[in-house]
mmCIF file of C-alpha atoms in Angstrom:
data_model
loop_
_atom_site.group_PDB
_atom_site.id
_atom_site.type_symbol
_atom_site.label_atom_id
_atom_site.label_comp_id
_atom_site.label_asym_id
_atom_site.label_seq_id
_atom_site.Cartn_x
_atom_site.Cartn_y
_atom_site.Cartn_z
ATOM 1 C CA UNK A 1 145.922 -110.170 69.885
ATOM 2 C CA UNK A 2 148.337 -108.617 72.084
ATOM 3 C CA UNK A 3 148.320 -111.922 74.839
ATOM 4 C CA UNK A 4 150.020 -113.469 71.595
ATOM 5 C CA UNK A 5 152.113 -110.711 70.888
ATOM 6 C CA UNK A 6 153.197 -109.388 73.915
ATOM 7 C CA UNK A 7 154.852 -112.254 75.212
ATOM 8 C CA UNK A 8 156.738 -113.206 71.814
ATOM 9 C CA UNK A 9 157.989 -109.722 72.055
ATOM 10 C CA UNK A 10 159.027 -109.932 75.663
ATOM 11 C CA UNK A 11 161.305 -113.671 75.240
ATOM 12 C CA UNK A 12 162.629 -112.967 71.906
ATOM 13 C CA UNK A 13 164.013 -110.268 73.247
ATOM 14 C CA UNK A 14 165.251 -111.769 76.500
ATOM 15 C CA UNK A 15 166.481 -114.910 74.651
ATOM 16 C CA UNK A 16 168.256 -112.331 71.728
ATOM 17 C CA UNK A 17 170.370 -110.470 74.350
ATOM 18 C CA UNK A 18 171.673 -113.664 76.237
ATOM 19 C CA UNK A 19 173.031 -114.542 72.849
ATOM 20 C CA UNK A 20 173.943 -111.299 71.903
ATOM 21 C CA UNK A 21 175.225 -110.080 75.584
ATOM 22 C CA UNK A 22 173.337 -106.900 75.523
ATOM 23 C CA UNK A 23 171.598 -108.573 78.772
ATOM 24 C CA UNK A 24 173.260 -105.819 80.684
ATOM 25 C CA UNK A 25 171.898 -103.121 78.856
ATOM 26 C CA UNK A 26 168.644 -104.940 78.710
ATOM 27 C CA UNK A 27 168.394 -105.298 82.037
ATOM 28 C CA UNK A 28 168.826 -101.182 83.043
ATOM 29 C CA UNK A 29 166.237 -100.796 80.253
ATOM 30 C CA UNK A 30 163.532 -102.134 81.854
ATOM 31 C CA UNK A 31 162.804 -99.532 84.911
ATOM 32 C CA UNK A 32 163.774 -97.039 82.164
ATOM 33 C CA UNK A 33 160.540 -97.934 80.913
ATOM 34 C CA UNK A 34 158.351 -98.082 83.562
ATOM 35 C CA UNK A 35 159.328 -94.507 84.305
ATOM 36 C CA UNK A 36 158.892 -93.391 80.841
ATOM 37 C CA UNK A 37 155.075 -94.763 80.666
ATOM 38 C CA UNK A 38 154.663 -92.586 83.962
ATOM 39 C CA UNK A 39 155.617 -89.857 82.405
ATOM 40 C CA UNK A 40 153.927 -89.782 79.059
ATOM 41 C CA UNK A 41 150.519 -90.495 80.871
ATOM 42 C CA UNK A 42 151.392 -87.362 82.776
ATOM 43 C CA UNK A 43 151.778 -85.196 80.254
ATOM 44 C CA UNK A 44 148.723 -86.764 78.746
ATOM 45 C CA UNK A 45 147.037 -86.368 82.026
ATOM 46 C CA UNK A 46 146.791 -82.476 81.039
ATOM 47 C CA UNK A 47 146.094 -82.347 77.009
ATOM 48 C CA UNK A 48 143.559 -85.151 76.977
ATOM 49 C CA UNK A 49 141.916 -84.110 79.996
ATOM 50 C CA UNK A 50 141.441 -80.187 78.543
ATOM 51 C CA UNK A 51 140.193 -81.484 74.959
ATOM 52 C CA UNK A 52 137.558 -84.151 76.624
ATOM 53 C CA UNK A 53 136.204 -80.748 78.441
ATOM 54 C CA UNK A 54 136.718 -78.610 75.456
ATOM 55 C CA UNK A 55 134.426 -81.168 73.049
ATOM 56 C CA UNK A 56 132.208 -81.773 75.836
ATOM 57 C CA UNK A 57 130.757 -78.094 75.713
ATOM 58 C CA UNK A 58 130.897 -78.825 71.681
ATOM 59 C CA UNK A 59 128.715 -81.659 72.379
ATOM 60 C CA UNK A 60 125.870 -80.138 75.028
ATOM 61 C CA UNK A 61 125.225 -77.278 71.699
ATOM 62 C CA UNK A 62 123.953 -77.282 68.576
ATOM 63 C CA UNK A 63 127.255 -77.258 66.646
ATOM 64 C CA UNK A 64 127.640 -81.040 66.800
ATOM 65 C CA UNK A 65 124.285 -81.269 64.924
ATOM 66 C CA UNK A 66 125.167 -78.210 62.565
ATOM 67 C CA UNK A 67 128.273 -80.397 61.398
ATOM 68 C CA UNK A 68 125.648 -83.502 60.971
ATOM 69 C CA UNK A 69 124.156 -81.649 58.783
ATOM 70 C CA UNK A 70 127.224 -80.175 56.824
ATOM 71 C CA UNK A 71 127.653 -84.386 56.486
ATOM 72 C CA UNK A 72 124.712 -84.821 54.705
ATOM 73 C CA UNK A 73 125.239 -84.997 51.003
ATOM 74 C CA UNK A 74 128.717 -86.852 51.630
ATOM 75 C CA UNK A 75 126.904 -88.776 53.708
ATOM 76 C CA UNK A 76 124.384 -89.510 51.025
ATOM 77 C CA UNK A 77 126.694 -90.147 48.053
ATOM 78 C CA UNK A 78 128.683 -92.899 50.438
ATOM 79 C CA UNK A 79 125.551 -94.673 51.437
ATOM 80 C CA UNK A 80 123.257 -94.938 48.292
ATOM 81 C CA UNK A 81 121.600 -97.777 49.730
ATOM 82 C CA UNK A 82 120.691 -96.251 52.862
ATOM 83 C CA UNK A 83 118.204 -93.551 50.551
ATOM 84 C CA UNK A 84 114.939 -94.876 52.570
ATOM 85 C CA UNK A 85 116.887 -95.832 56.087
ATOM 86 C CA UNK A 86 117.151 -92.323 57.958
ATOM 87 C CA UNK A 87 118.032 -93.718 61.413
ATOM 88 C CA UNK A 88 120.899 -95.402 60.330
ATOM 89 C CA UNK A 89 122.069 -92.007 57.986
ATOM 90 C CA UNK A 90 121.176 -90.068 61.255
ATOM 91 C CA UNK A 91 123.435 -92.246 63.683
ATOM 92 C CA UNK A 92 126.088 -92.640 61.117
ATOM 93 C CA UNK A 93 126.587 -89.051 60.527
ATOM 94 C CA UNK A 94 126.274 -88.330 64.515
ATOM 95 C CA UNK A 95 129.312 -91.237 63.955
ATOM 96 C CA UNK A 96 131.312 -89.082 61.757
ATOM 97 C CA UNK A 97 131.054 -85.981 63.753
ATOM 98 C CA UNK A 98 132.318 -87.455 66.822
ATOM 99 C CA UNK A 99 134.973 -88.675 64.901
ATOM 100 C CA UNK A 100 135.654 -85.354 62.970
ATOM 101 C CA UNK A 101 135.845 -83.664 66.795
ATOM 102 C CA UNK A 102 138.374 -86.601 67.829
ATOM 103 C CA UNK A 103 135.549 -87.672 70.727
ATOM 104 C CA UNK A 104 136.398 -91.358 70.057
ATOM 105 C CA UNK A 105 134.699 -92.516 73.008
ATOM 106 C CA UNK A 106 131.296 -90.840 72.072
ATOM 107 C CA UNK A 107 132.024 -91.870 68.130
ATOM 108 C CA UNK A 108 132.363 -95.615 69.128
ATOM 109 C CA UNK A 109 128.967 -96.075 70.775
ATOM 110 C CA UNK A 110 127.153 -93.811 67.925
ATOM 111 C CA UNK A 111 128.805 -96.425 65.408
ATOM 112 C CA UNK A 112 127.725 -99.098 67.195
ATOM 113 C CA UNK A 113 124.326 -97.826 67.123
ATOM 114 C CA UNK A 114 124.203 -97.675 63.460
ATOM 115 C CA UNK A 115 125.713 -101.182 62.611
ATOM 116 C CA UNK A 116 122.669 -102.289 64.849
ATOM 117 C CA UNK A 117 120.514 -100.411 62.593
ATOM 118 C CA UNK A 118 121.758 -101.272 59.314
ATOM 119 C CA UNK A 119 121.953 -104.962 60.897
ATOM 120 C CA UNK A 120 117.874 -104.589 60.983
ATOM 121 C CA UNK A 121 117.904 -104.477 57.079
ATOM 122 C CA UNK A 122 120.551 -106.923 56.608
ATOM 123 C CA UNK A 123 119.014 -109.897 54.467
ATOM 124 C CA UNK A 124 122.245 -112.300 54.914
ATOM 125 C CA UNK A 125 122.664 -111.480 58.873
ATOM 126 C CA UNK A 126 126.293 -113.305 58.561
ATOM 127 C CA UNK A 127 127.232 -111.028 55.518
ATOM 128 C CA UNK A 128 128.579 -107.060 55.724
ATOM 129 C CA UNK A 129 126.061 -104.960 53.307
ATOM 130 C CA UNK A 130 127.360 -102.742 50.721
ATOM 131 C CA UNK A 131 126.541 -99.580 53.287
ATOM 132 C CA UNK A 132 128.316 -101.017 56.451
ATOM 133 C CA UNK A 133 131.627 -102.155 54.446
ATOM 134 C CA UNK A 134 131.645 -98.684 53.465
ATOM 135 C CA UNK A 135 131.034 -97.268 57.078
ATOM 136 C CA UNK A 136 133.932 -99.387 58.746
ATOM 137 C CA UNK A 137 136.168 -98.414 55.945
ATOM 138 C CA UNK A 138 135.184 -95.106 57.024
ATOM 139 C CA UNK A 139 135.794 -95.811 60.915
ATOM 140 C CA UNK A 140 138.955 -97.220 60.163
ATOM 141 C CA UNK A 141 140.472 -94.300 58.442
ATOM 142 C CA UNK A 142 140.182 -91.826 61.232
ATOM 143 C CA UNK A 143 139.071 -88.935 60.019
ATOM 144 C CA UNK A 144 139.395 -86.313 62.828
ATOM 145 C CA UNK A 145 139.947 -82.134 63.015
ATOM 146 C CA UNK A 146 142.520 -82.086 65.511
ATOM 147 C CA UNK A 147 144.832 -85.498 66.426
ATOM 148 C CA UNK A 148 144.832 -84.713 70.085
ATOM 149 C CA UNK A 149 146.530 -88.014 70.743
ATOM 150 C CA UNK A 150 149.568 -87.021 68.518
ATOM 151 C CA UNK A 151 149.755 -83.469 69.953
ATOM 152 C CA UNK A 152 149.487 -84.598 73.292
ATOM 153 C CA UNK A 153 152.252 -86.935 72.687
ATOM 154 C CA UNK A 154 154.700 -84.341 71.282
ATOM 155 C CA UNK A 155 153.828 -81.449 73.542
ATOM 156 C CA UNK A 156 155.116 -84.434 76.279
ATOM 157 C CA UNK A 157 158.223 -85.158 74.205
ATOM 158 C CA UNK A 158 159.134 -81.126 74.271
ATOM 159 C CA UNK A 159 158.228 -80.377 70.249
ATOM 160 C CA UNK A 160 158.936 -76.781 69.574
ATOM 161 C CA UNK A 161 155.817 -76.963 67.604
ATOM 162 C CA UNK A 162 153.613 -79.422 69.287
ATOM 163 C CA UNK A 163 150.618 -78.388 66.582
ATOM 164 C CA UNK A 164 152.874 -78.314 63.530
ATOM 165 C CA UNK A 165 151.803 -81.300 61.868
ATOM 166 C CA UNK A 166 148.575 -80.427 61.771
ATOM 167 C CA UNK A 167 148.382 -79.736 58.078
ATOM 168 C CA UNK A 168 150.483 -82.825 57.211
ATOM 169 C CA UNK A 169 147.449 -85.564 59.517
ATOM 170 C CA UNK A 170 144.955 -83.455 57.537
ATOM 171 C CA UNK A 171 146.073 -84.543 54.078
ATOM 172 C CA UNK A 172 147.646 -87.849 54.706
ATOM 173 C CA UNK A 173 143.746 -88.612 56.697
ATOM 174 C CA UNK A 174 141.857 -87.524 53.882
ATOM 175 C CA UNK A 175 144.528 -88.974 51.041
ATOM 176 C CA UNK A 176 143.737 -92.434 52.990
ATOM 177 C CA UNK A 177 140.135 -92.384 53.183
ATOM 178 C CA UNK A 178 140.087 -91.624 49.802
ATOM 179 C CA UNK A 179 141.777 -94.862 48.786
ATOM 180 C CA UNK A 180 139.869 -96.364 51.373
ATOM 181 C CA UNK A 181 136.303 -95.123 49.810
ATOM 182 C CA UNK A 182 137.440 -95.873 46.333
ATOM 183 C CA UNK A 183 138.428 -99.278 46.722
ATOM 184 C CA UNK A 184 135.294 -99.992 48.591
ATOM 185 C CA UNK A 185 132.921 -98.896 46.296
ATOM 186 C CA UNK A 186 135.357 -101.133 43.286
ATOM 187 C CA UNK A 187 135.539 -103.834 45.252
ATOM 188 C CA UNK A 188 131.504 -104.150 46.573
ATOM 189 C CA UNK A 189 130.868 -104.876 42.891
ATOM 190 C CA UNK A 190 133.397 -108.269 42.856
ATOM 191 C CA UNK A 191 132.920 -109.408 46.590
ATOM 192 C CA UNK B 1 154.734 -71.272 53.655
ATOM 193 C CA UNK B 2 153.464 -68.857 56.622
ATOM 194 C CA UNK B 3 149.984 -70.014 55.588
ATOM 195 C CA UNK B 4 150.138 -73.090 56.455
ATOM 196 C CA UNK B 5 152.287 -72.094 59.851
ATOM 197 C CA UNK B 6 148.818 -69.606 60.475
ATOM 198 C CA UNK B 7 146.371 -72.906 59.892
ATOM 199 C CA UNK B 8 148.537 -74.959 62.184
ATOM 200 C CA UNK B 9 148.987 -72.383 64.886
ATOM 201 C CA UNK B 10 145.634 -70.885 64.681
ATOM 202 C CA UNK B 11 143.141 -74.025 64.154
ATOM 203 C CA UNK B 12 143.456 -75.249 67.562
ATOM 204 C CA UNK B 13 142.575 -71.603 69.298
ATOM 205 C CA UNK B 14 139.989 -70.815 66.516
ATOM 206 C CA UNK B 15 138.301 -74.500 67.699
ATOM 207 C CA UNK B 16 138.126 -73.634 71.106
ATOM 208 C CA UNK B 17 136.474 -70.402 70.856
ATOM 209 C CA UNK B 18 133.982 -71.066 68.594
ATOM 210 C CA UNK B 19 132.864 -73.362 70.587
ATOM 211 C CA UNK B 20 133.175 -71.772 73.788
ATOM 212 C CA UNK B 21 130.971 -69.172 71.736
ATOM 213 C CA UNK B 22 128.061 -71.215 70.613
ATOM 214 C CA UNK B 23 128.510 -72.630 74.543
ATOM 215 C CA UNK B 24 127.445 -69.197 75.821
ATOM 216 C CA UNK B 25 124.977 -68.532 72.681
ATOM 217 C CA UNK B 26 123.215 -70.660 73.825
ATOM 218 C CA UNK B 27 123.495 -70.475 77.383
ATOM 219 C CA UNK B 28 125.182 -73.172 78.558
ATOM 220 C CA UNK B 29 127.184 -73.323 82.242
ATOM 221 C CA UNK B 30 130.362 -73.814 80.125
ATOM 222 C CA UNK B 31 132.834 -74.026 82.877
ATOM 223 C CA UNK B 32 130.637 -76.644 84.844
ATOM 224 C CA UNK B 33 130.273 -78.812 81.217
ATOM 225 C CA UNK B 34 134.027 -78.630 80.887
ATOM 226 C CA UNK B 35 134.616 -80.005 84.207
ATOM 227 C CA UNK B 36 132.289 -82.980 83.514
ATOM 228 C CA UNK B 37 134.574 -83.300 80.133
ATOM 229 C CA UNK B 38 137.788 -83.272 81.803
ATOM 230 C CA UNK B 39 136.641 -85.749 84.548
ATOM 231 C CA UNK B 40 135.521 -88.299 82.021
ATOM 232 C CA UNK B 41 139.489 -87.522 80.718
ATOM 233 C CA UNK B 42 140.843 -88.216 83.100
ATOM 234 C CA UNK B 43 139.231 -91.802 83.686
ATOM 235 C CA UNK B 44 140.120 -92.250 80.392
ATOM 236 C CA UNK B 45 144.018 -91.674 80.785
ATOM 237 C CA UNK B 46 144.578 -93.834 84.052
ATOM 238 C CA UNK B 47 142.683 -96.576 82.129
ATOM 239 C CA UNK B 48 145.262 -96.088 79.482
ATOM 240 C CA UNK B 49 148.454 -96.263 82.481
ATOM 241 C CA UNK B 50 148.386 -100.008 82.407
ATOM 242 C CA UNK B 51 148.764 -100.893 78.895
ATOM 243 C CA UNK B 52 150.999 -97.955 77.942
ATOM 244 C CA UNK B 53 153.360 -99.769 80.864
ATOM 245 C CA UNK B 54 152.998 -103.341 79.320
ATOM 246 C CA UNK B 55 153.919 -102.212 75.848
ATOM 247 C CA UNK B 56 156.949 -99.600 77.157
ATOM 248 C CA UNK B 57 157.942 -102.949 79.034
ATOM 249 C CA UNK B 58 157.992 -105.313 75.537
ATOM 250 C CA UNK B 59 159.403 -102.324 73.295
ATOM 251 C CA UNK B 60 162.422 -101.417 75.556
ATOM 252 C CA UNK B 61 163.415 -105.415 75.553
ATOM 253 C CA UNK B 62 162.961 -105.312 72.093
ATOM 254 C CA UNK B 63 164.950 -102.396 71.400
ATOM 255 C CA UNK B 64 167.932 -102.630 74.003
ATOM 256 C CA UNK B 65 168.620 -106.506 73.388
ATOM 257 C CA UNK B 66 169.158 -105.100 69.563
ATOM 258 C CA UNK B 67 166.963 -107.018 68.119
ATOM 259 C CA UNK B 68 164.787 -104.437 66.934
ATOM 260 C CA UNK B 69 167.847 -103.000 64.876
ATOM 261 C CA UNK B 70 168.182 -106.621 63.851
ATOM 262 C CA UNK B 71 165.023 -106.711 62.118
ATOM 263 C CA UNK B 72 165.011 -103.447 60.516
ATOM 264 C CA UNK B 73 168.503 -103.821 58.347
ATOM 265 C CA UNK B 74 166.658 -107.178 57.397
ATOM 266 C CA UNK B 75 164.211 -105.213 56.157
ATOM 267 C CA UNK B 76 165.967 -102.287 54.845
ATOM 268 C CA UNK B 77 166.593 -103.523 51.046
ATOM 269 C CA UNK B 78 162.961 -103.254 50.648
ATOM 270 C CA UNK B 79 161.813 -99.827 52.246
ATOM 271 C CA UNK B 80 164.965 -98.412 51.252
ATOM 272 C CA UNK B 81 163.794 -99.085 47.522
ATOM 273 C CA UNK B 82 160.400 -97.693 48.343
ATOM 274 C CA UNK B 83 161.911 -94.767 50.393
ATOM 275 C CA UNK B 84 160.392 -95.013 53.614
ATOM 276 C CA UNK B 85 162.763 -94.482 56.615
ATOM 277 C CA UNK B 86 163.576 -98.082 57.937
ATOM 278 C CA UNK B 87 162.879 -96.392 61.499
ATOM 279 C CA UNK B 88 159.152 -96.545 61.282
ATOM 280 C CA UNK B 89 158.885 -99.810 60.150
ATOM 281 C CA UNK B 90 157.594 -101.210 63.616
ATOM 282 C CA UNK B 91 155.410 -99.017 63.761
ATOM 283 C CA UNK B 92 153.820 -99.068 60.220
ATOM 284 C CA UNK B 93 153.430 -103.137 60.974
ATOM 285 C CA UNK B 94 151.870 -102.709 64.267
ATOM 286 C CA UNK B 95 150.203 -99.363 63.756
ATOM 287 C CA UNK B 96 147.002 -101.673 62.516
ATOM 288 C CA UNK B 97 146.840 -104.234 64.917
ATOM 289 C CA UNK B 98 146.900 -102.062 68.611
ATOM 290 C CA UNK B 99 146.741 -98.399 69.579
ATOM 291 C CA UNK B 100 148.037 -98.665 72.388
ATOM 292 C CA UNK B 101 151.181 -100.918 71.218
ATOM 293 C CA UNK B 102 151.955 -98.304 68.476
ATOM 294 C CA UNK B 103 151.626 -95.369 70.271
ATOM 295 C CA UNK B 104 154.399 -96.811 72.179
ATOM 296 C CA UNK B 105 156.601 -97.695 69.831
ATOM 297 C CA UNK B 106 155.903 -94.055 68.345
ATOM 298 C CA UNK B 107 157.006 -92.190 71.294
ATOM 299 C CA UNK B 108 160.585 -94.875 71.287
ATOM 300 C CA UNK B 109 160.927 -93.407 68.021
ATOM 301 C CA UNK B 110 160.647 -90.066 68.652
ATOM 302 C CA UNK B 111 162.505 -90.565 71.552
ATOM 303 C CA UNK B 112 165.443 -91.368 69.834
ATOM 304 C CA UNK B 113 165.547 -90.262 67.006
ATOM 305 C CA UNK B 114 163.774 -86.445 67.795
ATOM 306 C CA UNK B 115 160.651 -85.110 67.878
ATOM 307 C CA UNK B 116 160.919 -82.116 65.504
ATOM 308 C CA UNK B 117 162.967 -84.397 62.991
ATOM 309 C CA UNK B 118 161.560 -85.975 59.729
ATOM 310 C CA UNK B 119 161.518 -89.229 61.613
ATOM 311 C CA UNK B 120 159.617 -87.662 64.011
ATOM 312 C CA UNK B 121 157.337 -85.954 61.779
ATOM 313 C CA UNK B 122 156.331 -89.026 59.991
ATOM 314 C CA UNK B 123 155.727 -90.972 63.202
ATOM 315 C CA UNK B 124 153.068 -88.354 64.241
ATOM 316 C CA UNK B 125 151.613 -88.002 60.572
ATOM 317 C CA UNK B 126 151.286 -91.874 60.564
ATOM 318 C CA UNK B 127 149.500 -92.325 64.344
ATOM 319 C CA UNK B 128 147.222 -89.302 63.481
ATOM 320 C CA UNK B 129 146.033 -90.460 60.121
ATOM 321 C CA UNK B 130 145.506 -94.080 60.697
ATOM 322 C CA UNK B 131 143.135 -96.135 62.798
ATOM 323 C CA UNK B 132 144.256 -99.644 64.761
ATOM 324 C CA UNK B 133 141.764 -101.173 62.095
ATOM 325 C CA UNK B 134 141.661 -104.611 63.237
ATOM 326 C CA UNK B 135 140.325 -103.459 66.607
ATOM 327 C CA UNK B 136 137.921 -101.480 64.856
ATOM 328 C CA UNK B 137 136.693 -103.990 62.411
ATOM 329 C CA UNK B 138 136.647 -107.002 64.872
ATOM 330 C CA UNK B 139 134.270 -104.438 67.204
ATOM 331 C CA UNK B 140 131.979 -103.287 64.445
ATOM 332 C CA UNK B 141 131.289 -106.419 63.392
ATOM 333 C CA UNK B 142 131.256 -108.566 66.317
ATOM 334 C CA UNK B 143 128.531 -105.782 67.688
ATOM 335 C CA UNK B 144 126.089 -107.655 64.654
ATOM 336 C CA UNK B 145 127.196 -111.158 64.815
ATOM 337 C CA UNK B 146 128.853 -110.699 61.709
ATOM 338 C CA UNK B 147 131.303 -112.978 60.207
ATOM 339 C CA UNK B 148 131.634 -112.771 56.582
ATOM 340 C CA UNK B 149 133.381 -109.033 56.310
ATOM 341 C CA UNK B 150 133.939 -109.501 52.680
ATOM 342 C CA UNK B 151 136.823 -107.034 51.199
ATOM 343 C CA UNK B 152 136.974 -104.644 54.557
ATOM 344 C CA UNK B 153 140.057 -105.795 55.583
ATOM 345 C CA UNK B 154 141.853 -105.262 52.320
ATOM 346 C CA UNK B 155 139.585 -101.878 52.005
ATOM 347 C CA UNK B 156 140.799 -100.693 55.525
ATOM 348 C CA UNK B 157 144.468 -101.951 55.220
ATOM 349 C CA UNK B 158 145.328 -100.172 51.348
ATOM 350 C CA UNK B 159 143.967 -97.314 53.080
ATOM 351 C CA UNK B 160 146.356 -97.282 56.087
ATOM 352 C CA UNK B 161 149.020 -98.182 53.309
ATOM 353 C CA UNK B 162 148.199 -94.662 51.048
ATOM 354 C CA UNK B 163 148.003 -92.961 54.335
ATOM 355 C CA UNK B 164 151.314 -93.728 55.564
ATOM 356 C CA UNK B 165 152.981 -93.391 52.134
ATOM 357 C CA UNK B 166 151.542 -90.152 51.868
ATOM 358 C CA UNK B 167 152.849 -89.449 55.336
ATOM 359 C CA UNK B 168 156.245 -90.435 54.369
ATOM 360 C CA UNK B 169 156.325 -88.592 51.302
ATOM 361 C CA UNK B 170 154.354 -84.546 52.906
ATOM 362 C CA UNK B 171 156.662 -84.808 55.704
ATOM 363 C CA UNK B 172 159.645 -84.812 52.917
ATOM 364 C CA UNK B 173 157.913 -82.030 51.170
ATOM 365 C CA UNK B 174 156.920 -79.641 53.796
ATOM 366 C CA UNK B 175 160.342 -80.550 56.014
#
């Protein structure tokens, strides 16, 4: 996507300030830039670096499987169809914790992992099932504690109160998975 | 309102010592497990470097040639009727389609425009609650051989859409 996008964006804007004559300011713009991606990935050198070793201790104990089992009834009313399939309910709520801990890169594998599974089942192999519409949905709507991403970011942009939208992620997650859940399980009845 | 400041000061400290706790319940060589975390980090943020420079490259053409500005008053009758802040408009169209793209365009925003402001507000409330869904659907179901995804797509996006309305419209509350 972004081999199409990234050029379009790059000679539209070139061929819009020759027109325009912002080319000047368009020019000193561009090692702006280079020095500003420096120095966000500094800054999120440090935060990401300290949560990946944080969750990583959360990951070698027993409180990543306590939350898989928290999971377990939301777990079963999203799946219904998954009542006799426990590997897949295993690896999908394993899924959903890594996700809930923001450990994307574990969560991605784990997801993988249960598509596979629920793949094993599939009778159309071309053709989503009811269960892994549902779980992308799921994936898509990132449902995570703490967005260390967006904390990271404003900690590097010199927020007063790096952590202060904390409560507002929460409810604006859970408000879109919500939708998200609802119109999958409306629209698995038409499609 | 000094709840909610509590949950959002506290919840980070209170998640790192419980599990710090259960680390040495159960006897675990915490420090040495952290260290292993933080290396795997930090692979993770110098693979980021290169596309984070790619996109900062396209979004600063975009923005100082003025076309970006362009764009958004063309734009502006609609969002203006639905209330969103023409600002974020790159972002909530590109927000779906790459992390990495939109997580540059949210720190231009920011940028500009303030971290601690509503603008800025909504910009974090919108990259923390949403996924880049077309990466994630394309991977999920290209990891099957799957090609018939049915309603996901519409599923995924209306999601994205409530999230970031609902983004819009708590940072306006709770400013």
């Amino acid at each position: 996507m972004l081999n199409i996008i990234w050029p379009i964006f790059i000679i539209i804007a070139i061929i819009y300030a020759f027109f325009t004559g912002n080319i000047e300011n368009l020019s000193n713009g561009i090692f702006d830039s280079a020095k500003s991606a420096v120095e966000l990935t500094l800054t999120f050198f440090g935060t990401i670096c300290l949560w990946n070793g944080i969750m990583e201790i959360a990951k070698r104990t027993s409180l990543m499987k306590k939350l898989t089992k928290i999971l377990q009834p939301l777990i079963n009313f999203l799946f219904p169809d998954l009542n006799n399939n426990k590997q897949a309910k295993e690896e999908i709520s394993m899924n959903m914790t890594a996700n809930l801990l923001g450990l994307g890169n574990a969560a991605t594998p784990l997801g993988l992992k249960a598509m596979k599974t629920m793949q094993k089942e599939n009778m159309k192999k071309d053709t989503l099932t009811n269960a892994m519409a549902m779980f992308i949905v799921i994936n898509t709507a990132s449902l995570q504690i703490i967005p260390t991403n967006v904390i990271a970011i404003r900690s590097s942009l010199g927020s007063q109160s790096p952590s202060g939208i904390i409560l507002q992620v929460w409810i604006a997650t859970i408000v879109a998975a919500i939708v998200g859940i609802t119109a999958t399980k409306i629209l698995m009845k038409r499609f | 309102m000094s709840v909610i400041n509590f949950l959002s000061a506290g919840a980070i400290p209170l998640i790192i010592i419980t599990i710090i706790f259960y680390g040495l319940k159960e006897k675990q060589k915490v420090f040495d497990i952290f260290l292993d975390g933080a290396k795997d980090g930090m692979e993770i943020v110098i693979g980021l470097f290169p596309t984070l420079l790619g996109i900062f490259l396209a979004i600063g053409l975009l923005r100082n040639s003025g076309i970006l500005d362009f764009i958004i008053n063309l734009i502006s009758p609609i969002t203006n009727l639905l209330k969103i802040p023409n600002q974020i408009l790159p972002l909530a169209m590109l927000r779906p389609i790459s992390g990495s793209a939109s997580m540059g365009i949210a720190v231009d925003i920011m940028e500009k425009y303030g971290v601690d402001s509503l603008i800025g507000k909504i910009t974090s409330t919108i990259m923390g609650s949403t996924e880049t869904t077309f990466y994630t659907i394309a991977i999920y179901t290209a990891c099957v051989k799957i090609k018939k995804i049915r309603f996901v797509l519409l599923a995924a996006l209306l999601a994205d859409l409530a999230g970031m309305i609902t983004s819009v419209i708590i940072c306006q509350i709770m400013a």
